[in-house]
Coordinates of C-alpha atoms in Angstrom, one line a residue:
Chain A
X1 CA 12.4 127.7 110.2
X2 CA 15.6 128.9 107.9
X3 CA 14.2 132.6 108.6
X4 CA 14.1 132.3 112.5
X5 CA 17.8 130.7 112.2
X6 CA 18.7 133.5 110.5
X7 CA 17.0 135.6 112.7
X8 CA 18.6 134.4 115.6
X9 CA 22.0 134.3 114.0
X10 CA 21.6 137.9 112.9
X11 CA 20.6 139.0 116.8
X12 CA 23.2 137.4 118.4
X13 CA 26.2 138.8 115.9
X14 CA 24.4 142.2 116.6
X15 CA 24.6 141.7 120.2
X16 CA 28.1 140.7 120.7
X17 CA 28.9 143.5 118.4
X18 CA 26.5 146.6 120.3
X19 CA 28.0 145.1 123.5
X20 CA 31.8 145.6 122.5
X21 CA 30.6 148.9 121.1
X22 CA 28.9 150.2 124.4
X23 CA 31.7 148.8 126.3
X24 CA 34.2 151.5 124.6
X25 CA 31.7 153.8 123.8
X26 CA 31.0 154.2 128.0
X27 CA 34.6 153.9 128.4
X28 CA 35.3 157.1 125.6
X29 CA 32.0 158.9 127.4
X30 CA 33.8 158.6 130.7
X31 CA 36.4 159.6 129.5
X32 CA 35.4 162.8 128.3
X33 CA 33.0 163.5 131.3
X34 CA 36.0 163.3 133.4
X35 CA 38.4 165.2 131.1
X36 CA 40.3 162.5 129.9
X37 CA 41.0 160.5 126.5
X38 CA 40.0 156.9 127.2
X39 CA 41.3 154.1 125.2
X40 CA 43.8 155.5 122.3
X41 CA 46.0 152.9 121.8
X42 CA 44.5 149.8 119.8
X43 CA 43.5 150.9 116.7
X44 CA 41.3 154.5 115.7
X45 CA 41.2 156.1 119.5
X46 CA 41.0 152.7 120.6
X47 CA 37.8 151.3 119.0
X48 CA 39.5 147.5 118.8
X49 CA 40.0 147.9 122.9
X50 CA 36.9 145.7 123.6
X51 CA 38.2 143.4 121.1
X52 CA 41.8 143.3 123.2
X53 CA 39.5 142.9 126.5
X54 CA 37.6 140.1 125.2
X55 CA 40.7 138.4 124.1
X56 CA 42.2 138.9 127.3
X57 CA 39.3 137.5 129.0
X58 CA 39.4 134.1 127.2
X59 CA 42.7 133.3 127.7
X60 CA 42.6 134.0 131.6
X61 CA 42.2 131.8 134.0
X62 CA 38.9 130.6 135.1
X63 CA 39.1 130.7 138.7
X64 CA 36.4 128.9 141.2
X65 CA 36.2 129.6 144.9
X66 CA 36.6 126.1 146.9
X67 CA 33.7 126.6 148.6
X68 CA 31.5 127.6 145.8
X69 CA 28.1 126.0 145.4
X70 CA 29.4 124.5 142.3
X71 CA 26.3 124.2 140.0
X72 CA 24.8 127.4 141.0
X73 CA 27.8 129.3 140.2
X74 CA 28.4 127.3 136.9
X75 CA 24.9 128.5 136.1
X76 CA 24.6 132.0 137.1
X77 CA 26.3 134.0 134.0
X78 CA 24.4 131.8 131.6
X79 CA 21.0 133.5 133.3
X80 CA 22.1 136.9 133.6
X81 CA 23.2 136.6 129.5
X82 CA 20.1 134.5 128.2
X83 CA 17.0 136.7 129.4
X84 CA 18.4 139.9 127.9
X85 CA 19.4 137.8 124.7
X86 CA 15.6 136.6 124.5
X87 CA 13.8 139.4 125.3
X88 CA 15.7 140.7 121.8
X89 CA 12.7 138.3 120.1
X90 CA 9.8 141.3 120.5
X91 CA 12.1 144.0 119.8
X92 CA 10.9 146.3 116.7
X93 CA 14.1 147.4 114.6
X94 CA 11.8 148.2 111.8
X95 CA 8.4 148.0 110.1
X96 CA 8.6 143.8 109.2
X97 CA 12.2 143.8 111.4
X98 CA 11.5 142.4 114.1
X99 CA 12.0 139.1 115.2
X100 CA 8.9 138.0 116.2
X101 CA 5.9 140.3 116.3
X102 CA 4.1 138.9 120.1
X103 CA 0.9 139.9 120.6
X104 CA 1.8 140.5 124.0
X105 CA 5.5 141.6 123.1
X106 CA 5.7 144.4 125.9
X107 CA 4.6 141.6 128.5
X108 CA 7.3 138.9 127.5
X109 CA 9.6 141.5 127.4
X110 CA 9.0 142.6 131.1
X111 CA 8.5 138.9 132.3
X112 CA 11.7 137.6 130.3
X113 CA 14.1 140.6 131.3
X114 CA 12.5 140.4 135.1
X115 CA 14.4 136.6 135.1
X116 CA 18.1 138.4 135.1
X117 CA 18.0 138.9 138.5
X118 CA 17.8 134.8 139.1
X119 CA 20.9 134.9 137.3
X120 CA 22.6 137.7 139.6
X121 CA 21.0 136.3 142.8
X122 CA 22.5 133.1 141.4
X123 CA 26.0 134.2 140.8
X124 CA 25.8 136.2 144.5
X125 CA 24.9 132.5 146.3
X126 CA 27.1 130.2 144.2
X127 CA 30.2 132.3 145.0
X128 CA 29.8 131.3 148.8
X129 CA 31.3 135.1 149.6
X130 CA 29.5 137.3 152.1
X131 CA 30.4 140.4 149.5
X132 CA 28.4 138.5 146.4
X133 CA 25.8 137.4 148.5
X134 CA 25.0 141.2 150.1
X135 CA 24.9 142.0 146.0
X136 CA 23.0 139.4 145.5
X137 CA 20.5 140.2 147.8
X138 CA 20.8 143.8 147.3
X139 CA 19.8 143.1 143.5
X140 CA 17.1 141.0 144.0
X141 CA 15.2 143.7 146.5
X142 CA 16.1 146.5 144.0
X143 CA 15.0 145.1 141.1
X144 CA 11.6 143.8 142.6
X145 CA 11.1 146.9 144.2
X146 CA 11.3 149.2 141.0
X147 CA 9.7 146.6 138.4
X148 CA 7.0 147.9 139.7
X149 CA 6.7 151.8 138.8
X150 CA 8.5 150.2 136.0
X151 CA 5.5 148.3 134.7
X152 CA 3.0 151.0 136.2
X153 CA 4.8 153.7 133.7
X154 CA 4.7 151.3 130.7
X155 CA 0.9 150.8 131.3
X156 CA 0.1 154.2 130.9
X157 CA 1.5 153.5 127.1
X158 CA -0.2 150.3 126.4
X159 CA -3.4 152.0 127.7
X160 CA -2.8 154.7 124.9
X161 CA -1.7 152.5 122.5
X162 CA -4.6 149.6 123.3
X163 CA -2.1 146.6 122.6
X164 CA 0.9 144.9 124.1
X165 CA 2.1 144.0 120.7
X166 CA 5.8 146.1 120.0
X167 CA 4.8 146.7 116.7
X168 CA 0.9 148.5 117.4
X169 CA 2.4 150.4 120.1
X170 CA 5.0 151.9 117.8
X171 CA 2.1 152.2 115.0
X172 CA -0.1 153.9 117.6
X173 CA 2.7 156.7 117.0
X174 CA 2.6 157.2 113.7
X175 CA 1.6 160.9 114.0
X176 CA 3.5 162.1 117.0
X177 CA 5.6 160.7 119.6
X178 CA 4.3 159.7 122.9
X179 CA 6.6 161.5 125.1
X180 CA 5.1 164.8 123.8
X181 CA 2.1 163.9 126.1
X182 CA 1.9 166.0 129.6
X183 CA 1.4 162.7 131.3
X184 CA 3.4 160.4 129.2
X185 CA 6.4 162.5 129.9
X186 CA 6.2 161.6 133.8
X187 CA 6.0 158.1 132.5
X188 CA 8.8 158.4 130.3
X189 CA 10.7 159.9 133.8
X190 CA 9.5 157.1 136.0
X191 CA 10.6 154.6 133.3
X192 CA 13.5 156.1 133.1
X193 CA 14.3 155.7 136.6
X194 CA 13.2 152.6 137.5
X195 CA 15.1 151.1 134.4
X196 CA 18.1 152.6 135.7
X197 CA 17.8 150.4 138.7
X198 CA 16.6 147.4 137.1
X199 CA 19.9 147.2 134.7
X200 CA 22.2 148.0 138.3
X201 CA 23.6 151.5 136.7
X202 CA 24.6 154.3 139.1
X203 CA 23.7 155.6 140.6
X204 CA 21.5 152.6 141.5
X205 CA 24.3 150.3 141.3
X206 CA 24.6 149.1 145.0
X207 CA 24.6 145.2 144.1
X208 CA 28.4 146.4 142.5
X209 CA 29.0 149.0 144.8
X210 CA 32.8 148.9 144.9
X211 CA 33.2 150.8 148.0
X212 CA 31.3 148.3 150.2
X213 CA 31.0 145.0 148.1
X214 CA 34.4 144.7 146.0
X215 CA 32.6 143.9 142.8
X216 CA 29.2 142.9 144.5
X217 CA 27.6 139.4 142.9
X218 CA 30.4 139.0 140.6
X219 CA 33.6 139.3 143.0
X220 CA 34.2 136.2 142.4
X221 CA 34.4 135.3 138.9
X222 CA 36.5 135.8 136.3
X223 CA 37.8 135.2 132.6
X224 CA 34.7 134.7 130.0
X225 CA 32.4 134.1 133.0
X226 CA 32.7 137.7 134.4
X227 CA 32.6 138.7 130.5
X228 CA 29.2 136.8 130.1
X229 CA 28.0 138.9 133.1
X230 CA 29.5 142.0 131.2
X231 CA 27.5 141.4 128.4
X232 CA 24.4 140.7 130.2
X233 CA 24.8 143.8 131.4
X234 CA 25.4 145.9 128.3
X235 CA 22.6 143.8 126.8
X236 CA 20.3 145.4 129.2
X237 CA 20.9 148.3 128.7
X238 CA 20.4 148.1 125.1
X239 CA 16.8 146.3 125.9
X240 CA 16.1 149.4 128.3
X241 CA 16.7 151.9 125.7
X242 CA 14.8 150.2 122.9
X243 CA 12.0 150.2 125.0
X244 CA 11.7 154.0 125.8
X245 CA 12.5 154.6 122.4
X246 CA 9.9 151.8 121.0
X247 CA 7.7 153.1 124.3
X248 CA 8.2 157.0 124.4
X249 CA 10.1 158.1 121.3
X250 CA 8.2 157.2 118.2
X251 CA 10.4 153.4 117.9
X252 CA 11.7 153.3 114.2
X253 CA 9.4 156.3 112.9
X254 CA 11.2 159.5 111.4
X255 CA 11.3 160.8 108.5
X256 CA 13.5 160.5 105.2
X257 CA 16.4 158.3 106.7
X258 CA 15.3 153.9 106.6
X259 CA 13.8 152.7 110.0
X260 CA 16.3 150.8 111.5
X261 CA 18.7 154.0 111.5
X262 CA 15.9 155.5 112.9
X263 CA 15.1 153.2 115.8
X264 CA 19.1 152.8 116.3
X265 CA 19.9 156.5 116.7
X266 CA 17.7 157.2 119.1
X267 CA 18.3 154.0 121.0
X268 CA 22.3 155.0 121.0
X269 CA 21.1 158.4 122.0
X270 CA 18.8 157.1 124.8
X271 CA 21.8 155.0 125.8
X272 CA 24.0 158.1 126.0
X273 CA 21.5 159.9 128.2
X274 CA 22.1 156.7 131.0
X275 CA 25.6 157.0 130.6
X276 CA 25.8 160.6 131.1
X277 CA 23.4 159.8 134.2
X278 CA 26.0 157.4 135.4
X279 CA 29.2 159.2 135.3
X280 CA 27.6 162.3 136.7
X281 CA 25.7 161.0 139.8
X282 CA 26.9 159.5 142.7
X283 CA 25.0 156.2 144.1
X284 CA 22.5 156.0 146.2
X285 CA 22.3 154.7 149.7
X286 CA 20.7 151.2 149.8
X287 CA 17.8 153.0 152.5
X288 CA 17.5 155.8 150.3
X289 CA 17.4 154.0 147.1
X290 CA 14.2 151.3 148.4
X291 CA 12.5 154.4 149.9
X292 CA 12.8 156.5 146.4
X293 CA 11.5 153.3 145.2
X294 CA 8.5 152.5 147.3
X295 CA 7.5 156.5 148.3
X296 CA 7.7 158.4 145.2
X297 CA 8.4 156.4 142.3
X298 CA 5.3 153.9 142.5
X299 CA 2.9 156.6 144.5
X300 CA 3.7 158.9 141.3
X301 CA 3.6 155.7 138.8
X302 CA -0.3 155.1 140.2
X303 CA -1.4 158.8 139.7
X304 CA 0.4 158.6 136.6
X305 CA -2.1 155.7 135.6
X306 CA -5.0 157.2 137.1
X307 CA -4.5 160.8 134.7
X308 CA -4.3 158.1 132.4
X309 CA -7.5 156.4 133.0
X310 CA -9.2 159.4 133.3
X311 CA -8.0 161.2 130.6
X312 CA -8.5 158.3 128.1
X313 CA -12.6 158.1 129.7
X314 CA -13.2 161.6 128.9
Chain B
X1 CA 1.0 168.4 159.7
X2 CA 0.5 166.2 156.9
X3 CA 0.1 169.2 154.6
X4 CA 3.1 170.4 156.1
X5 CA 5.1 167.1 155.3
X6 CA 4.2 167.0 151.8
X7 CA 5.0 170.5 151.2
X8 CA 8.5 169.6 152.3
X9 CA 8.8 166.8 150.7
X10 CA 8.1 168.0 147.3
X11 CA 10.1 171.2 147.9
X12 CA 13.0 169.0 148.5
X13 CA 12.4 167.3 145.8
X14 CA 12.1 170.0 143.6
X15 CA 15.4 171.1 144.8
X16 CA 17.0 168.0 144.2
X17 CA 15.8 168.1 140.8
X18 CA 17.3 171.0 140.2
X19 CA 20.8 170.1 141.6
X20 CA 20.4 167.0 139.3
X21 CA 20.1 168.9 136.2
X22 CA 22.6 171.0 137.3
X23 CA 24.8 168.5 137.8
X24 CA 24.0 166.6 134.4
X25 CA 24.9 170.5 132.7
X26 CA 28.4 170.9 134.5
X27 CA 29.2 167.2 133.1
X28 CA 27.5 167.4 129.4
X29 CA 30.3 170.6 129.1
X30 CA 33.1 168.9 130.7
X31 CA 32.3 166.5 127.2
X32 CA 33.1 168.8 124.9
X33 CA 36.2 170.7 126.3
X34 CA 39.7 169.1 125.4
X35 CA 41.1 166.5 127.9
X36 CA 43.5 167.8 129.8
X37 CA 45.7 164.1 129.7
X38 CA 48.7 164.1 127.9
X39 CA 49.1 161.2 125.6
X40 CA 52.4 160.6 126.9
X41 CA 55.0 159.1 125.0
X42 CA 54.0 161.7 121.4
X43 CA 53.0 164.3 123.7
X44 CA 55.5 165.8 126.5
X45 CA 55.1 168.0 129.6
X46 CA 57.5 170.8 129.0
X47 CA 59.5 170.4 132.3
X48 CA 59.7 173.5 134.7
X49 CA 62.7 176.1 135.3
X50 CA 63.9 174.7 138.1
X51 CA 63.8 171.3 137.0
X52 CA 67.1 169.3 137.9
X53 CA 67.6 166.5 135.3
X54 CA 71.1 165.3 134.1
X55 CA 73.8 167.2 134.7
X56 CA 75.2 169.2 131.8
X57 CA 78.5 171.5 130.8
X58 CA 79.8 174.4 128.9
X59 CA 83.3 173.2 128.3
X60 CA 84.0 176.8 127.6
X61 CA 82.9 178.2 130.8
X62 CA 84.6 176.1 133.0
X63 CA 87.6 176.9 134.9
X64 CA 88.7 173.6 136.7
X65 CA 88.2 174.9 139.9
X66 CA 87.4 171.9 141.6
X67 CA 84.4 172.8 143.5
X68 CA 81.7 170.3 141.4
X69 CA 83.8 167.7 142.9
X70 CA 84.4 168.4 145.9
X71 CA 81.0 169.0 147.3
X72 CA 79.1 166.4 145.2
X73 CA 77.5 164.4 147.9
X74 CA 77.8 161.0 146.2
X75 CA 81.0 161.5 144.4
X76 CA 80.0 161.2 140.9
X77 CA 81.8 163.9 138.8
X78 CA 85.4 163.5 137.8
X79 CA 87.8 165.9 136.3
X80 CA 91.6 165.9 135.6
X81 CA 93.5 168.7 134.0
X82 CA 96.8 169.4 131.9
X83 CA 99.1 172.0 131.9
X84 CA 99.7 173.6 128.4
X85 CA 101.2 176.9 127.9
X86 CA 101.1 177.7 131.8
X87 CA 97.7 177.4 131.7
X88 CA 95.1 174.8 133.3
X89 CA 93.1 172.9 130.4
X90 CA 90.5 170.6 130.9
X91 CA 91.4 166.6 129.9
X92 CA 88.3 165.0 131.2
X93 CA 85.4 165.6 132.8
X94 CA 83.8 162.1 133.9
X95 CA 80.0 162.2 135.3
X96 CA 78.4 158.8 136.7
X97 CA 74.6 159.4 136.1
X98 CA 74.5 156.3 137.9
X99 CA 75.7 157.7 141.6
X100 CA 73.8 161.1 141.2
X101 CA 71.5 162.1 143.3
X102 CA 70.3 164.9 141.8
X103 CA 71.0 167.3 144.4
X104 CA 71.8 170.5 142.5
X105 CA 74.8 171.1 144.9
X106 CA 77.4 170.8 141.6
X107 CA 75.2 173.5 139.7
X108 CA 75.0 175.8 142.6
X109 CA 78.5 175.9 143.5
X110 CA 80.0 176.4 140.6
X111 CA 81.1 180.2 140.3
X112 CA 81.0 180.1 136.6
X113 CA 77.6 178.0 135.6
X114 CA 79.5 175.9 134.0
X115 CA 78.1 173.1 135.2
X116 CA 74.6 172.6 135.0
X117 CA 71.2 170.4 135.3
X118 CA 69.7 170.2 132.3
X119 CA 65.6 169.0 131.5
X120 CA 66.0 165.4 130.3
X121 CA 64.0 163.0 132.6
X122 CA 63.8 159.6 130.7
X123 CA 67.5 158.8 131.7
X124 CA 66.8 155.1 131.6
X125 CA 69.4 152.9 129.3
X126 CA 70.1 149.5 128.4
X127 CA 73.5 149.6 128.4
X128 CA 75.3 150.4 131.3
X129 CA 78.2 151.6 129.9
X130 CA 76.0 154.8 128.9
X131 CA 75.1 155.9 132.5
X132 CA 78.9 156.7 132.3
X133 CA 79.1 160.1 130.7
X134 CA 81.7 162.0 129.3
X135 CA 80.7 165.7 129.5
X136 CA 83.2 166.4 127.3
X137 CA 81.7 165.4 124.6
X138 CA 79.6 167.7 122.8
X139 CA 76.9 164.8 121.4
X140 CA 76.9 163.3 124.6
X141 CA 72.5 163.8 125.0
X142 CA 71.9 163.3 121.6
X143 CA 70.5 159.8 122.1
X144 CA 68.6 161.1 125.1
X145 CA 67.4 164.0 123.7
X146 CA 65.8 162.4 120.4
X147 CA 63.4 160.6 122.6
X148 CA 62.9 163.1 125.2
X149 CA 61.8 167.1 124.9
X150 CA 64.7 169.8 123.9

């Protein structure tokens, strides 16, 4: 009981604290894609900005629309924050750290992180605005649509691995990483995609899309509710990148250095490859994006999974 | 025709691979060349030649012809004279950074270059008692030019 309070205690200080530290890490990457500095001023080349931002964002006004379904809209950042919080639980940081080794931790994942767009569809409805509601919709059609190449890509692994558990899957690659595999390589790619749309990055971030939708499903909201919904969304994309890593890159094997540097490293670096995705691409059209979805990624997903089948019957 | 169709399709999507990569190289090298933004305040933008910022004087050159003030457009420079020895010498030369437009007429009319703009741009003060120069006075920029570049 003490040890899961611990537990729980330890992944929620680490969460607040990766979020701040993706927020100004995106912010520096940006920066540096677009020739620019980024944050400089509060402290080392502004590392404490996030912590300036979130104070900012407490003390603001929390403003509600008059004609906001009042509940709904109460609700909404709490689901786009908790899933993404939970679905911390089957992570693997290391050999025995993880919070809870599931026997079908891949599946709870999926199922758990699959609830965030409740939250967002939530947060697009409650605001009673025609821009949060188009993101709202927009969201919930994107993220349906690509869970499922999503889940198609991770089967081929749990085929290979023969277990849903977090922790045999990363075990299964004891000797050499998954994504050195021909056809787990096009998973890795599928996954990669799809989980780019599921965490509404560009350029698959039309439920945001400025130029058409303001801020998309969270237009309206502001202060510490629009930070929940920030940190939902950095929170993803942490989850997303410790599952390719724990999926495709070994998890928290490597040599000489402890496993929990290991597994962190290439879950920053994994992190780094969506970012540099984001700030290079421009997004996608909300037609092109569901057809990407629907004629290549899930036709390639299934032959993916068949190569799969048959290779692991031969 | 279906043959057809796929062959298309997977040729265009070869080629939009390849532009995708391409683009991801063009911005992975962008990262590691040095911004080109100025951190502003500790770093400066060396202004260009013909930059016209306050207007300046060599006492030395200047032989109180008049000219500055009559064709400044918003009447900002001032001058009076003494006679000493039969000969004209300056007694004060009053500018009013307030009024001035920075037009450049003063600079190019003068026959001497006496008068002249020089490159300070943060010309905001507190005090305005100090957008009344005296051009007289040699330290008259001093205050200006410690915060802003030579």
């Amino acid at each position: 009981m003490l040890m899961m309070l611990i537990a729980g205690i330890a992944v929620l200080a680490f969460i607040s604290a990766s979020a701040m530290f993706l927020i100004w890490w995106e912010r520096k990457v940006s920066a540096h894609i677009q020739s620019r500095f980024g944050p400089m001023r509060v402290g080392w080349h502004g590392v404490l900005q996030p912590i300036a931002d979130a104070v900012k964002l407490l003390l603001k006004e929390d403003i509600r629309p008059a004609e906001a379904d009042k509940l709904v809209w109460w609700l909404a950042p709490f689901f786009a924050v908790v899933p993404p919080v939970m679905a911390f639980a089957a992570i693997p940081f290391g050999k025995s750290l993880i919070p809870k080794d599931l026997n079908v931790g891949i599946l709870y994942i999926m199922a758990i992180s699959s609830v965030c767009v409740i939250g967002i569809f939530m947060a697009g409805w409650g605001s009673n605005n025609k821009y949060s509601l188009l993101g709202g919709m927009r969201s919930a059609a994107q993220i349906v649509s690509y869970e499922i190449p999503m889940i198609l890509s991770m089967i081929t692994v749990v085929m290979h691995a023969n277990s849903l558990s977090m922790q045999k899957i990363v075990e299964a690659q004891s000797r050499h990483w998954n994504i050195l595999h021909p056809n787990m390589l096009l998973a890795a790619l599928v996954y990669t995609i799809a989980a780019t749309a599921e965490v509404n990055r560009a350029p698959f971030d039309i439920p945001e899309a400025e130029s058409e939708l303001v801020a998309g499903f969270h237009t309206e909201y502001s202060g510490m509710k629009f930070a929940m919904f920030f940190i939902g969304e950095y929170t993803n994309l942490f989850i997303i990148a410790a599952i390719s890593t724990t999926l495709f890159f070994g998890g928290w094997h490597g040599p000489f250095l402890p496993p929990v540097v290991w597994f962190l490293s290439k879950t920053y670096l994994c992190i780094f490859i969506w970012m540099w995705v984001r700030w290079t691409f421009p997004r996608a059209r909300v037609d092109q994006l569901m057809a990407f979805a629907w004629k290549v990624l899930t036709p390639i997903a299934f032959v993916n999974l068949a190569i799969t089948g048959w290779l692991l019957l031969k | 025709m279906v043959i057809i169709k796929i062959i298309k399709l997977s040729k265009d999507l070869v080629i939009g691979a390849w532009s995708l990569i391409k683009g991801l190289v063009i911005t992975l090298k962008n990262c590691f060349i040095p911004a080109i933004t100025l951190q502003y305040p500790a770093q400066k933008q060396p202004m260009t030649d013909r930059f016209r910022g306050l207007v300046d004087l060599h006492p030395e050159k200047c032989i109180i012809c008049y000219q500055c003030v009559k064709i400044c457009p918003v009447a900002c420079l001032a001058i009076a004279h003494k006679q000493e020895n039969n000969k004209k010498v300056i007694s004060e030369f009053k500018y009013n950074m307030e009024l001035c437009c920075f037009c450049g007429m003063c600079q190019q009319v003068c026959p001497t270059s006496a008068i002249y703009m020089n490159k300070i741009y943060e010309i905001s003060v507190y005090d305005r008692d100090k957008t009344h120069i005296n051009l007289l006075n040699p330290g008259k920029y001093i205050e200006w030019l410690n915060t802003s570049i030579k």
